[in-house]
PDB file of C-alpha atoms in Angstrom:
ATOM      1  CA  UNK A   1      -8.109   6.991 -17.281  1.00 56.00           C
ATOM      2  CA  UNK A   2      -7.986   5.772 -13.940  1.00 50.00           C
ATOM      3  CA  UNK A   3      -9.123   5.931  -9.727  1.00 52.00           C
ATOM      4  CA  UNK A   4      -8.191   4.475  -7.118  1.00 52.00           C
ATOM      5  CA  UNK A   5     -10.467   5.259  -3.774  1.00 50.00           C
ATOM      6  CA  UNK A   6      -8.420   4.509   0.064  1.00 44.00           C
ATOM      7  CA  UNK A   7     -10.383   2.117   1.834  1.00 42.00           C
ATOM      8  CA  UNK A   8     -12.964   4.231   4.383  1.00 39.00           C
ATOM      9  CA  UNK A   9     -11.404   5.520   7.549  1.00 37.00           C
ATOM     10  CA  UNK A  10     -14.854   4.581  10.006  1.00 33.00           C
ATOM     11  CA  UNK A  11     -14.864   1.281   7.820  1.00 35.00           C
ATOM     12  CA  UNK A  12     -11.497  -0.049   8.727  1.00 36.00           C
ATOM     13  CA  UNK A  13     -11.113   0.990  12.401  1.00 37.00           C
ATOM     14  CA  UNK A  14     -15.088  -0.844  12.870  1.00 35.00           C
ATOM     15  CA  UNK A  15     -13.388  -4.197  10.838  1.00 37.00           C
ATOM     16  CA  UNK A  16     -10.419  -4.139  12.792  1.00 37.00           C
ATOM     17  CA  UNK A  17     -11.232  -2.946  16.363  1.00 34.00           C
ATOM     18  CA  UNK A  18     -14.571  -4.955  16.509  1.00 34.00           C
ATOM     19  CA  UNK A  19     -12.476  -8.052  16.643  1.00 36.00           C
ATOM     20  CA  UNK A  20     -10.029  -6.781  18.812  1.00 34.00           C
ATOM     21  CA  UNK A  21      -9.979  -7.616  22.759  1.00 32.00           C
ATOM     22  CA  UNK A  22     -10.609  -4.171  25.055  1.00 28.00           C
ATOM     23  CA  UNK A  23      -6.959  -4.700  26.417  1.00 28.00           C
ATOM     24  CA  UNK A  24      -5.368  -4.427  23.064  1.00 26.00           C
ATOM     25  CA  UNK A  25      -6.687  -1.364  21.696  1.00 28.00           C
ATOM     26  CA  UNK A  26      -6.047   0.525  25.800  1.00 27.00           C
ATOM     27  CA  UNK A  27      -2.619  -0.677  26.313  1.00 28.00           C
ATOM     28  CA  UNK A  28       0.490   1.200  26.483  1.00 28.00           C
ATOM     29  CA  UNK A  29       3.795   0.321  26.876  1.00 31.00           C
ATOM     30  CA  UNK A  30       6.238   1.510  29.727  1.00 30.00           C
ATOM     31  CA  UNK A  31       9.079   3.356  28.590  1.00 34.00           C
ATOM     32  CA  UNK A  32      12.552   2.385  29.591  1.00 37.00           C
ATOM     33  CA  UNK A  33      14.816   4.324  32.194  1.00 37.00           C
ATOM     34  CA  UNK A  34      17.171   4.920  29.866  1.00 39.00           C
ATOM     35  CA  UNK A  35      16.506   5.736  25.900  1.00 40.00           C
ATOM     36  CA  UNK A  36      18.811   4.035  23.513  1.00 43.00           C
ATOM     37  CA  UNK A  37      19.014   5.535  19.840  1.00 41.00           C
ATOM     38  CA  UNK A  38      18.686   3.684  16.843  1.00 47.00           C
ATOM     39  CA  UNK A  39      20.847   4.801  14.217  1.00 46.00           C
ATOM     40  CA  UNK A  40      20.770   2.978  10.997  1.00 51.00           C
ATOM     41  CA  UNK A  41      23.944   3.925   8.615  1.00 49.00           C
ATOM     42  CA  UNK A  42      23.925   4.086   5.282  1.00 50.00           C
ATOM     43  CA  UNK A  43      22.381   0.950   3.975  1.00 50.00           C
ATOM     44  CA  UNK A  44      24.216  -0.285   0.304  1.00 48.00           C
ATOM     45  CA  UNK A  45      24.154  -3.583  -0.845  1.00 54.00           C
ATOM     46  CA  UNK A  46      23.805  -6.025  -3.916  1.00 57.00           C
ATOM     47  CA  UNK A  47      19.882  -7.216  -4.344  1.00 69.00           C
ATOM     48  CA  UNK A  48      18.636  -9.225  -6.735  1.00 80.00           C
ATOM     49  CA  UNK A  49      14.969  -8.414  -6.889  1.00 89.00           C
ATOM     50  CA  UNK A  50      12.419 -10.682  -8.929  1.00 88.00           C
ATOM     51  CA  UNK A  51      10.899  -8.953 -11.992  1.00 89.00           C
ATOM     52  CA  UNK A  52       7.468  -7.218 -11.835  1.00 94.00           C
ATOM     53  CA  UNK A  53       5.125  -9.808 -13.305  1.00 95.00           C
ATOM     54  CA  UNK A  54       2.342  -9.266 -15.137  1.00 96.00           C
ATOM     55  CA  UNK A  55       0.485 -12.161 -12.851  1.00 97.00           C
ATOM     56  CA  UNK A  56      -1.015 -10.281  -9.568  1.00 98.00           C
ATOM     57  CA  UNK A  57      -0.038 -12.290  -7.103  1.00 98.00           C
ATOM     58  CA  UNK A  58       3.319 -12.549  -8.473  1.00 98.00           C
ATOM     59  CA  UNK A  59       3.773  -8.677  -9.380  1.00 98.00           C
ATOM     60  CA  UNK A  60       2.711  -8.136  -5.283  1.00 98.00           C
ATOM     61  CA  UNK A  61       5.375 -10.577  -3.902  1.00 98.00           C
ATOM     62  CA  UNK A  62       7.720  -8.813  -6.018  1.00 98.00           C
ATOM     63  CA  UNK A  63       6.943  -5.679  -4.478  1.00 98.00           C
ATOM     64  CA  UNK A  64       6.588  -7.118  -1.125  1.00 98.00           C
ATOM     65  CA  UNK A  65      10.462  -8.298  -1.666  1.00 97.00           C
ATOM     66  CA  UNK A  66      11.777  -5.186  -2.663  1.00 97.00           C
ATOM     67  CA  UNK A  67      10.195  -4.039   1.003  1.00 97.00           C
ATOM     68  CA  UNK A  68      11.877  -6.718   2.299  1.00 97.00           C
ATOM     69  CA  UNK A  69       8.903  -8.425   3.842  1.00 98.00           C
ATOM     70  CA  UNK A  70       7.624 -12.144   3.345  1.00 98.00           C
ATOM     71  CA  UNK A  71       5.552 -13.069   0.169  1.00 98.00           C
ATOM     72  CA  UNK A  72       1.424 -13.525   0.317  1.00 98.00           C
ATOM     73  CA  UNK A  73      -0.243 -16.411  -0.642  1.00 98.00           C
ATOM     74  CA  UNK A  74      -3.479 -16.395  -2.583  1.00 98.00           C
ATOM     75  CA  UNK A  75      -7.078 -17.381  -1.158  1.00 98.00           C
ATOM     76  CA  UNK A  76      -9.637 -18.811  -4.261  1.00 98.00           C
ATOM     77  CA  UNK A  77     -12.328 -17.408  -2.063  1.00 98.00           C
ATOM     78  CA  UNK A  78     -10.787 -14.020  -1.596  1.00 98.00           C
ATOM     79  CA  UNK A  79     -10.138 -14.199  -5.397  1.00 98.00           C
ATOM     80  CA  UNK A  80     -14.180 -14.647  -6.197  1.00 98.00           C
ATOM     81  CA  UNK A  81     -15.287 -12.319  -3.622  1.00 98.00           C
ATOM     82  CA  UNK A  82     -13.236  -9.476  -5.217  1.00 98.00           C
ATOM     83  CA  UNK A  83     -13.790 -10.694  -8.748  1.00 98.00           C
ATOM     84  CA  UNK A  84     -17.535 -10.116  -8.002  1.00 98.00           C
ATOM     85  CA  UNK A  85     -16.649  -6.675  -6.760  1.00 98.00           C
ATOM     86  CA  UNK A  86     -14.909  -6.190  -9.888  1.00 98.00           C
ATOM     87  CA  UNK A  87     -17.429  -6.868 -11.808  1.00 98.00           C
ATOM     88  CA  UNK A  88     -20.016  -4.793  -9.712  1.00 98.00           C
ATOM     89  CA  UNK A  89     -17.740  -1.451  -9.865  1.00 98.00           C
ATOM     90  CA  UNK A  90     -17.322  -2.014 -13.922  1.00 97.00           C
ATOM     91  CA  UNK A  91     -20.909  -2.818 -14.727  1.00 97.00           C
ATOM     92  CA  UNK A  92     -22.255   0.009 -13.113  1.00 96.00           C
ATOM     93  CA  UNK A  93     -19.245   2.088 -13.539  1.00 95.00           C
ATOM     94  CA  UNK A  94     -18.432   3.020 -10.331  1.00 95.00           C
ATOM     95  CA  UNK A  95     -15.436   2.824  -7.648  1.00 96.00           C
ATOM     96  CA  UNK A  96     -17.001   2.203  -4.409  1.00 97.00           C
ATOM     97  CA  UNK A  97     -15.899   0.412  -1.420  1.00 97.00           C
ATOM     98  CA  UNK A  98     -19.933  -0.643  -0.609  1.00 97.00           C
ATOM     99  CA  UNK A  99     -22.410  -2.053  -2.744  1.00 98.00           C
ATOM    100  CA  UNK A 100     -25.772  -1.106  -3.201  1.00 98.00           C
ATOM    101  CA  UNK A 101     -28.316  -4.036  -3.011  1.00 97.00           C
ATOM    102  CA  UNK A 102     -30.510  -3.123  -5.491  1.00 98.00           C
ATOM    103  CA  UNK A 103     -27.880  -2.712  -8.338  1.00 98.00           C
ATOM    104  CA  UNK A 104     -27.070  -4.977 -10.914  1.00 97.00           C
ATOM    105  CA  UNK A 105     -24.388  -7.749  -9.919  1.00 98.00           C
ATOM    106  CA  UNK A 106     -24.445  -6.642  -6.149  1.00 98.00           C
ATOM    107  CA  UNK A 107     -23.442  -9.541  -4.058  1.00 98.00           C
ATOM    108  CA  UNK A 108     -23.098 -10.526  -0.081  1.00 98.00           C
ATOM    109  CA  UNK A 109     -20.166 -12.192  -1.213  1.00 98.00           C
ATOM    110  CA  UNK A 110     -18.442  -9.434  -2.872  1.00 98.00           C
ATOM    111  CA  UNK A 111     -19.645  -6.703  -0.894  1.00 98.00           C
ATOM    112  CA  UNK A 112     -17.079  -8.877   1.848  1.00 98.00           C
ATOM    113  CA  UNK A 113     -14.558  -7.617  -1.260  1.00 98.00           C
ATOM    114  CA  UNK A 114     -15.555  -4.469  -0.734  1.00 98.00           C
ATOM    115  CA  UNK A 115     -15.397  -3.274   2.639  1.00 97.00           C
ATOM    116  CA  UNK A 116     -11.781  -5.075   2.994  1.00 97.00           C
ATOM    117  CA  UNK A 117      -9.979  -4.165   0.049  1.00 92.00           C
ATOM    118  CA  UNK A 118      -7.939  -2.076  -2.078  1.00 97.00           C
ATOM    119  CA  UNK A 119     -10.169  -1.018  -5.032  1.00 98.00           C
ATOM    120  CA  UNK A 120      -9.662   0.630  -7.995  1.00 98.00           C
ATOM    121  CA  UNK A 121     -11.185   1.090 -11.552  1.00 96.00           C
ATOM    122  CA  UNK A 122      -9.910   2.275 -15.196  1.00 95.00           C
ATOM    123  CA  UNK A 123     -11.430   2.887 -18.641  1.00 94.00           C
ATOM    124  CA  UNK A 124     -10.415   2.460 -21.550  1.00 92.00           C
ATOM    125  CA  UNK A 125      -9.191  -0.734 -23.650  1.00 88.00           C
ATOM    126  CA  UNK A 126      -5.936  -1.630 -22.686  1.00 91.00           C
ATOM    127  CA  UNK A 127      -5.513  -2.090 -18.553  1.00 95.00           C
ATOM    128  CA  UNK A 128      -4.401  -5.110 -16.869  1.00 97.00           C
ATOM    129  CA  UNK A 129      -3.751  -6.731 -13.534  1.00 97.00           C
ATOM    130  CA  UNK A 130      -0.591  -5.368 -12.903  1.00 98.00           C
ATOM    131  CA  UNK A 131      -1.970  -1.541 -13.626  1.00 97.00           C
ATOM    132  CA  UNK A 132      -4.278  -2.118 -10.451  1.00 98.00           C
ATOM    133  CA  UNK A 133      -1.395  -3.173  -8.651  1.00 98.00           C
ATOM    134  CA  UNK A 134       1.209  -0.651  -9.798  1.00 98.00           C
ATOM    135  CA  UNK A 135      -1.896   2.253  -8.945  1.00 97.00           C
ATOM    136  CA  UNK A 136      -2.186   0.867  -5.273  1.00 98.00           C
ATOM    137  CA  UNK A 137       1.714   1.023  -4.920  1.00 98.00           C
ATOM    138  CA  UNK A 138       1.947   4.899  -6.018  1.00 97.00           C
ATOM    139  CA  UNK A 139      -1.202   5.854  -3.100  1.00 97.00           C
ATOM    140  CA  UNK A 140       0.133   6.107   0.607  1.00 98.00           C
ATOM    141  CA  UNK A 141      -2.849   4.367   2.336  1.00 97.00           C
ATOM    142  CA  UNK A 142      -2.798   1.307  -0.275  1.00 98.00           C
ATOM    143  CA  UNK A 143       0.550   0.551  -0.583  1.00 98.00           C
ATOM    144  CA  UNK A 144       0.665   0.167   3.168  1.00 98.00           C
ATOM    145  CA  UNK A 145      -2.191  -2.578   3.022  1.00 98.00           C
ATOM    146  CA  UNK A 146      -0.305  -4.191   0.450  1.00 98.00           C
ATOM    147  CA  UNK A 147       2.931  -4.633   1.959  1.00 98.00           C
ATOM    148  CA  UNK A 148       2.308  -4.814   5.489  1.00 98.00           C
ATOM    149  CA  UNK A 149       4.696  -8.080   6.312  1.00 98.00           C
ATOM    150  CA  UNK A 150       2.564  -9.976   8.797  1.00 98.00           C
ATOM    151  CA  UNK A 151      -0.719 -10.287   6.977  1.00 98.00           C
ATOM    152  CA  UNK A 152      -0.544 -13.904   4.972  1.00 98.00           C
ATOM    153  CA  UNK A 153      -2.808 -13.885   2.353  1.00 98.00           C
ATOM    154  CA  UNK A 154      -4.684 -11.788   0.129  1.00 98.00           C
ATOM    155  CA  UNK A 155      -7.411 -12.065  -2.913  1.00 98.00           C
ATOM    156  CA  UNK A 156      -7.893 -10.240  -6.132  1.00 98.00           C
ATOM    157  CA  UNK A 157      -9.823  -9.828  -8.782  1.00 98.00           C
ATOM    158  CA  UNK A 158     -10.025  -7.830 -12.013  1.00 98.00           C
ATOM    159  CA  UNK A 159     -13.254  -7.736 -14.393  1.00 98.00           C
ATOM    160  CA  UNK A 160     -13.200  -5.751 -18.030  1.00 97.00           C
ATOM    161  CA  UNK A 161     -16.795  -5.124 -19.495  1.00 97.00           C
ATOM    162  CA  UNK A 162     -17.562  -6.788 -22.869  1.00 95.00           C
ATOM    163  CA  UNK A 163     -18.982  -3.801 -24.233  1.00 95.00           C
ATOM    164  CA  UNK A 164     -17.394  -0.191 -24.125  1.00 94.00           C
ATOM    165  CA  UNK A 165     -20.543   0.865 -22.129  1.00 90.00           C
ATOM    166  CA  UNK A 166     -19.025   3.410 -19.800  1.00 89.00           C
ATOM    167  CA  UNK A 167     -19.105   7.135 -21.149  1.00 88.00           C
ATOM    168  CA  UNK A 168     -16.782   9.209 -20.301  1.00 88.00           C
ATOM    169  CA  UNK A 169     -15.572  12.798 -21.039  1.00 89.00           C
ATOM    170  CA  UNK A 170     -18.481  12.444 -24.375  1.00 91.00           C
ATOM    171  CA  UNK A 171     -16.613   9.254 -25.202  1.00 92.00           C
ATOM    172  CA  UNK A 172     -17.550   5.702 -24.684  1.00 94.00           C
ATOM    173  CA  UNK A 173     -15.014   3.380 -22.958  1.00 94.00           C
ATOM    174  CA  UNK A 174     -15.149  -0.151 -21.145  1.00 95.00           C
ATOM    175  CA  UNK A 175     -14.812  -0.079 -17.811  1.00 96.00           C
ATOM    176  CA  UNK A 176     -12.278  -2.075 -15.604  1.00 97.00           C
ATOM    177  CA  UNK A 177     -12.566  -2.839 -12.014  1.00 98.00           C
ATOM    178  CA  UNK A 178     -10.098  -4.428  -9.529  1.00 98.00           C
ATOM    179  CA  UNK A 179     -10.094  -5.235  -5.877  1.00 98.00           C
ATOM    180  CA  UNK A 180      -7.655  -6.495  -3.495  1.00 98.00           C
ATOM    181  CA  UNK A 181      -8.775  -8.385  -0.246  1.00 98.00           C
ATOM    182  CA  UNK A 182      -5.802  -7.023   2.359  1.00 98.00           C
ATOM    183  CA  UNK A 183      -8.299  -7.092   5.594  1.00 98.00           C
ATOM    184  CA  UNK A 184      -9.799 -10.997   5.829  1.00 98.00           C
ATOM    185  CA  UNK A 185      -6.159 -12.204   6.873  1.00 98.00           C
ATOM    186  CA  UNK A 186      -5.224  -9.153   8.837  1.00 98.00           C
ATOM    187  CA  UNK A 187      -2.634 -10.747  11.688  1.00 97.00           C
ATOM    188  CA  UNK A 188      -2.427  -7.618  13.723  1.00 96.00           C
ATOM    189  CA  UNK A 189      -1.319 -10.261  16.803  1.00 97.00           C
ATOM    190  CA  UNK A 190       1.595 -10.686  14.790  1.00 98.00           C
ATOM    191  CA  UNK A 191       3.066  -7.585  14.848  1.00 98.00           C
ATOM    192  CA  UNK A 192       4.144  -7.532  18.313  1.00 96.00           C
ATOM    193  CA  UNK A 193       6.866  -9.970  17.095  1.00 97.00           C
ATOM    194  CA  UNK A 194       7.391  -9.337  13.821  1.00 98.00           C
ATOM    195  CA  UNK A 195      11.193  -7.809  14.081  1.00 97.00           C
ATOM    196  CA  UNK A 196      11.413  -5.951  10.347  1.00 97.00           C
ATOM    197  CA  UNK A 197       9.515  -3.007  11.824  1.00 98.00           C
ATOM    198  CA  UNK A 198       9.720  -0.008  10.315  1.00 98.00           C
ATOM    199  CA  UNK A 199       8.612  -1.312   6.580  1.00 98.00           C
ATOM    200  CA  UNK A 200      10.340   0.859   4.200  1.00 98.00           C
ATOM    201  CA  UNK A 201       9.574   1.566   0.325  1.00 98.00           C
ATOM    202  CA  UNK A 202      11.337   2.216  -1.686  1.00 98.00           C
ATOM    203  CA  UNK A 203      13.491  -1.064  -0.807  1.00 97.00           C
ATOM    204  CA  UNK A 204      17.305  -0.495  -0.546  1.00 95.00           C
ATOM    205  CA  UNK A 205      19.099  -0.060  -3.242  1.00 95.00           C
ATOM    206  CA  UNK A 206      15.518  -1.088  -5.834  1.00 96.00           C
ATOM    207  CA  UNK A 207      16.583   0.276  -9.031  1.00 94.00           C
ATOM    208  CA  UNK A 208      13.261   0.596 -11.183  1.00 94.00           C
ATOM    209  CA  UNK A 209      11.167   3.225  -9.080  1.00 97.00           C
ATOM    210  CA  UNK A 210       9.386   5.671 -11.341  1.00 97.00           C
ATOM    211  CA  UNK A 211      11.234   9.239 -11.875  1.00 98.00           C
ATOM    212  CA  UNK A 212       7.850  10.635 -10.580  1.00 98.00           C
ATOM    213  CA  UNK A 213       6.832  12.516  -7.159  1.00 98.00           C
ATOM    214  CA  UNK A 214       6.922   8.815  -5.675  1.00 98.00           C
ATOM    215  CA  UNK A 215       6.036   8.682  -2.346  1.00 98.00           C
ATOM    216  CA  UNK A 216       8.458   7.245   0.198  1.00 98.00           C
ATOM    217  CA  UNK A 217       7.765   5.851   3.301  1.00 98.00           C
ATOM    218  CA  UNK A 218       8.377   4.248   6.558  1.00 98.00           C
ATOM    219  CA  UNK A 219       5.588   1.811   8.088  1.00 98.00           C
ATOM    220  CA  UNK A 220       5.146   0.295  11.929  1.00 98.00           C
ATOM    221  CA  UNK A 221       2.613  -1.879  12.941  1.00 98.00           C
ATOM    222  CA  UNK A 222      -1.092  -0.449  13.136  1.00 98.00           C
ATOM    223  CA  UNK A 223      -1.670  -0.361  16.623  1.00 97.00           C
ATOM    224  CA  UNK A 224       1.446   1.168  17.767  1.00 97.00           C
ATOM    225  CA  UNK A 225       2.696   4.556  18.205  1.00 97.00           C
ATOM    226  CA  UNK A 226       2.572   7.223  16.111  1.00 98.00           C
ATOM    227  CA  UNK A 227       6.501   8.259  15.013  1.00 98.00           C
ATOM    228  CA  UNK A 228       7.774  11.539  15.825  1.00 98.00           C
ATOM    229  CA  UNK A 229       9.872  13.403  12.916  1.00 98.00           C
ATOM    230  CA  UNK A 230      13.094  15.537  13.593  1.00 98.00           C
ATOM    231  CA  UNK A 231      14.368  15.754  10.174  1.00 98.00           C
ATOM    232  CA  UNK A 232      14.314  14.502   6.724  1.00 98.00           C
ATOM    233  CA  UNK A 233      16.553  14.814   3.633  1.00 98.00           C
ATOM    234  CA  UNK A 234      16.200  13.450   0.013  1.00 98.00           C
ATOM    235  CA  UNK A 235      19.009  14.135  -2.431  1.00 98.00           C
ATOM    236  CA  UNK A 236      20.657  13.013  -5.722  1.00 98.00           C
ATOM    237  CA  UNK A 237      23.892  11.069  -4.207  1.00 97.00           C
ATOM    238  CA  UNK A 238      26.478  13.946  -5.446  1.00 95.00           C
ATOM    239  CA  UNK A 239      24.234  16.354  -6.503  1.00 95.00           C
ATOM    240  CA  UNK A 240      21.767  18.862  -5.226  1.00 96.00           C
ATOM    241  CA  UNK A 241      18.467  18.597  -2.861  1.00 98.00           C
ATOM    242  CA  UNK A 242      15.347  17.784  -3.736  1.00 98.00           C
ATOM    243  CA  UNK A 243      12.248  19.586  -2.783  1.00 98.00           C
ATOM    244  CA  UNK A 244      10.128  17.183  -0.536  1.00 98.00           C
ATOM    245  CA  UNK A 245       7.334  17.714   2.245  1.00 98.00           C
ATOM    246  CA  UNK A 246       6.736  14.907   5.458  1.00 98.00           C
ATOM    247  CA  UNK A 247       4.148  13.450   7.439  1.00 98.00           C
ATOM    248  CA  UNK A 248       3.135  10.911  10.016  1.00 98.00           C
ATOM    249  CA  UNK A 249      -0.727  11.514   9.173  1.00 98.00           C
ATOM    250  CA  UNK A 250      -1.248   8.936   7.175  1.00 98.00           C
ATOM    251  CA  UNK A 251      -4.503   7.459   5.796  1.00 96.00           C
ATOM    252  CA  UNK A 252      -6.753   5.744   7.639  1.00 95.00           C
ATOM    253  CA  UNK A 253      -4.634   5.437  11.036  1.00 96.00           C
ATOM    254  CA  UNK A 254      -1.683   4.398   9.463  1.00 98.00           C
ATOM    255  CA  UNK A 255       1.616   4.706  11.435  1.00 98.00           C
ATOM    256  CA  UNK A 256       4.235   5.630   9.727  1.00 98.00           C
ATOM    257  CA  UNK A 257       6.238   8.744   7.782  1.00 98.00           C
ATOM    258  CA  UNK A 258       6.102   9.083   4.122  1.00 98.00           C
ATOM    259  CA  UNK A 259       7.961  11.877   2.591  1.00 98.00           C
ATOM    260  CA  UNK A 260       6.734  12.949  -1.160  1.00 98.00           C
ATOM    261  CA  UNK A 261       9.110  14.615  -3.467  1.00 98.00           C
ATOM    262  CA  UNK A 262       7.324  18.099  -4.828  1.00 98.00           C
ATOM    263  CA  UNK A 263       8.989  17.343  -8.042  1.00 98.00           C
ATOM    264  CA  UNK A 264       9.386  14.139  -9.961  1.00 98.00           C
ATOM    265  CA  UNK A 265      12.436  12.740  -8.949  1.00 98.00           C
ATOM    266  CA  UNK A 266      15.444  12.514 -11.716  1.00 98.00           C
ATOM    267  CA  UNK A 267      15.363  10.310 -14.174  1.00 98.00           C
ATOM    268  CA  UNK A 268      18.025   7.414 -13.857  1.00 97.00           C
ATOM    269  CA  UNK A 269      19.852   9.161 -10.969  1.00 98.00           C
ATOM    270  CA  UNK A 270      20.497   7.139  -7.487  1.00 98.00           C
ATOM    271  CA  UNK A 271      19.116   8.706  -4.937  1.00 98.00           C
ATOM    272  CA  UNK A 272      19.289   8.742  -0.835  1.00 98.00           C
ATOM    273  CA  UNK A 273      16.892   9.746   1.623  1.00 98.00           C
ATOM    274  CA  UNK A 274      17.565   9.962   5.103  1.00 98.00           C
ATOM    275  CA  UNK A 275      14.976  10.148   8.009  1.00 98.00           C
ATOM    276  CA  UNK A 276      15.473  10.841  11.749  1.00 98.00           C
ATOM    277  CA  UNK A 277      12.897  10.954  14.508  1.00 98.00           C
ATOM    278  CA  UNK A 278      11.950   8.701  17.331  1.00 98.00           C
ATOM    279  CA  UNK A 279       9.385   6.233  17.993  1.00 98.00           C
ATOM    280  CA  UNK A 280       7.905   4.974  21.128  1.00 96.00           C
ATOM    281  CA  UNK A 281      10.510   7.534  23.114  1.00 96.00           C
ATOM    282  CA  UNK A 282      13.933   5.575  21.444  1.00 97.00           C
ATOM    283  CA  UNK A 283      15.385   8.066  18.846  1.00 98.00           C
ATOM    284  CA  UNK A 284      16.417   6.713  15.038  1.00 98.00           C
ATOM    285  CA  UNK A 285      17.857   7.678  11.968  1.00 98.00           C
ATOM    286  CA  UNK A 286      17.481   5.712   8.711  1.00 98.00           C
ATOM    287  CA  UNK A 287      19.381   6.288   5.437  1.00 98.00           C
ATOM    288  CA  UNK A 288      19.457   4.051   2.562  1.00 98.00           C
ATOM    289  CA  UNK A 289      19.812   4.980  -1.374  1.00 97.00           C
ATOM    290  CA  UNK A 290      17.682   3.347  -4.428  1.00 97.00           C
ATOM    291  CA  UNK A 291      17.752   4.562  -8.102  1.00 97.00           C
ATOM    292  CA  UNK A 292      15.291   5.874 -10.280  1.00 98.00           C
ATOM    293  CA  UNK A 293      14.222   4.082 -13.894  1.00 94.00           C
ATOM    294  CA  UNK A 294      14.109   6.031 -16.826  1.00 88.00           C
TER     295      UNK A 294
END
């Protein structure tokens, strides 16, 4: 059994916007005279992606390739802060993304964990790193963190109880926390120049994304616009439709589009997805294909 919790809404936009200077958050940009459309053919190539590792960091930069944006590096302070938030959610058996001072294994240094991170907790006997990770990849709002290309470094931390002490449906388990620092590093003065914009996921042509109702999507920096949606089509390549909805409200002020197949998506099949809109005024259309594992 698992949760996974989206980090606050009111606690990210104080983190972020608190540091930010008053012209950043009020300024807008001046449309051109004349709009130019983006159109993005179909995208097929060879990739070579690296193998999901059971090692965090390395399971992250693997995902972070597949989205085609630069690797993170790890900070040994991040990693305690968020193993002591690990431990906190576990030994009192709870997914939170604030600590309570008067609990056992609360900490000023991990509630810094908590308030900027990913979090997440399972029970049972058998979870890992990489389940953490994989959990954050399948939620809108945590994926995003995750891979968002200009933010350098990240910390993590996973804690298992020694004693199944957490009870469950009438059944005693141990409990498993995990956190993910994706805020301490946050570069949003980078995005202005960062030229990959929009992030998508699932990467062209990946080949191992799970034949569930996997959420695809298309990022752009935080502080930006919000994209405007005209159309959107996801399909078996030779075969029929498949049932999907679309958004641009995203979690916690997000900007973006994810659409999210209303049936798991076929087993071993390649499939294409195409989205059209605009963004910022300058219309686009974006197709690429990636197959489904078994």
């Amino acid at each position: 059994m698992r949760r996974s919790l989206l980090l606050y809404p009111i606690v990210i936009c104080l983190l972020v916007l608190l540091s930010l200077p008053a012209n950043i958050v009020a300024q807008s940009e001046t449309p051109q005279d004349q709009p130019r459309t983006i159109f993005i053919p179909l995208i097929t190539r060879t990739v070579t992606y690296p193998p999901l590792s059971s090692n965090w960091l390395e399971r992250v930069n693997a995902y972070r390739a597949r989205a085609g944006v630069p690797p993170v590096t790890e900070s040994s302070e991040l990693n305690s802060n968020c193993w002591e938030h690990a431990r906190y959610m576990a030994e009192n058996n709870q997914i939170t993304h604030n600590q309570d001072p008067t609990k056992p294994f609360a900490s000023p240094t991990g509630q810094i964990c908590a308030q900027k991170g990913n979090v997440w907790i399972g029970w049972g006997n058998s979870w890992q790193p990489a389940d953490a990770v994989d959990s954050w990849m399948k939620s809108i709002g945590h994926r995003i963190w995750l891979l968002y290309p200009t933010t350098p470094t990240f910390g993590f931390g996973f804690y298992t109880t020694a004693t199944a002490k957490c009870r469950v449906n009438n059944v005693n388990w141990h409990c498993n926390g995990a956190a993910l620092d994706v805020l301490s590093y946050f570069n949003y003065r980078a995005d202005a120049d960062y030229p990959g914009w929009p992030v998508r996921y699932p990467g062209i042509d990946q080949t191992d994304v799970p034949a569930t109702q996997y959420p695809i999507t298309l990022q752009w920096r935080y502080f930006g616009s919000t994209p405007v949606i005209s159309s959107t089509d996801l399909r078996v390549v030779g075969g029929n439709a498949i049932p999907h909805t679309s958004t641009t409200s995203l979690p916690v002020g997000h900007k973006g589009i994810a659409v999210t197949p209303t049936v798991n998506l076929p087993a071993n099949s390649l499939i294409e997805v195409s989205i059209s809109g605009s963004y910022d005024g300058q219309p686009f259309t974006y197709t690429w294909q990636f197959r489904t594992g078994s």
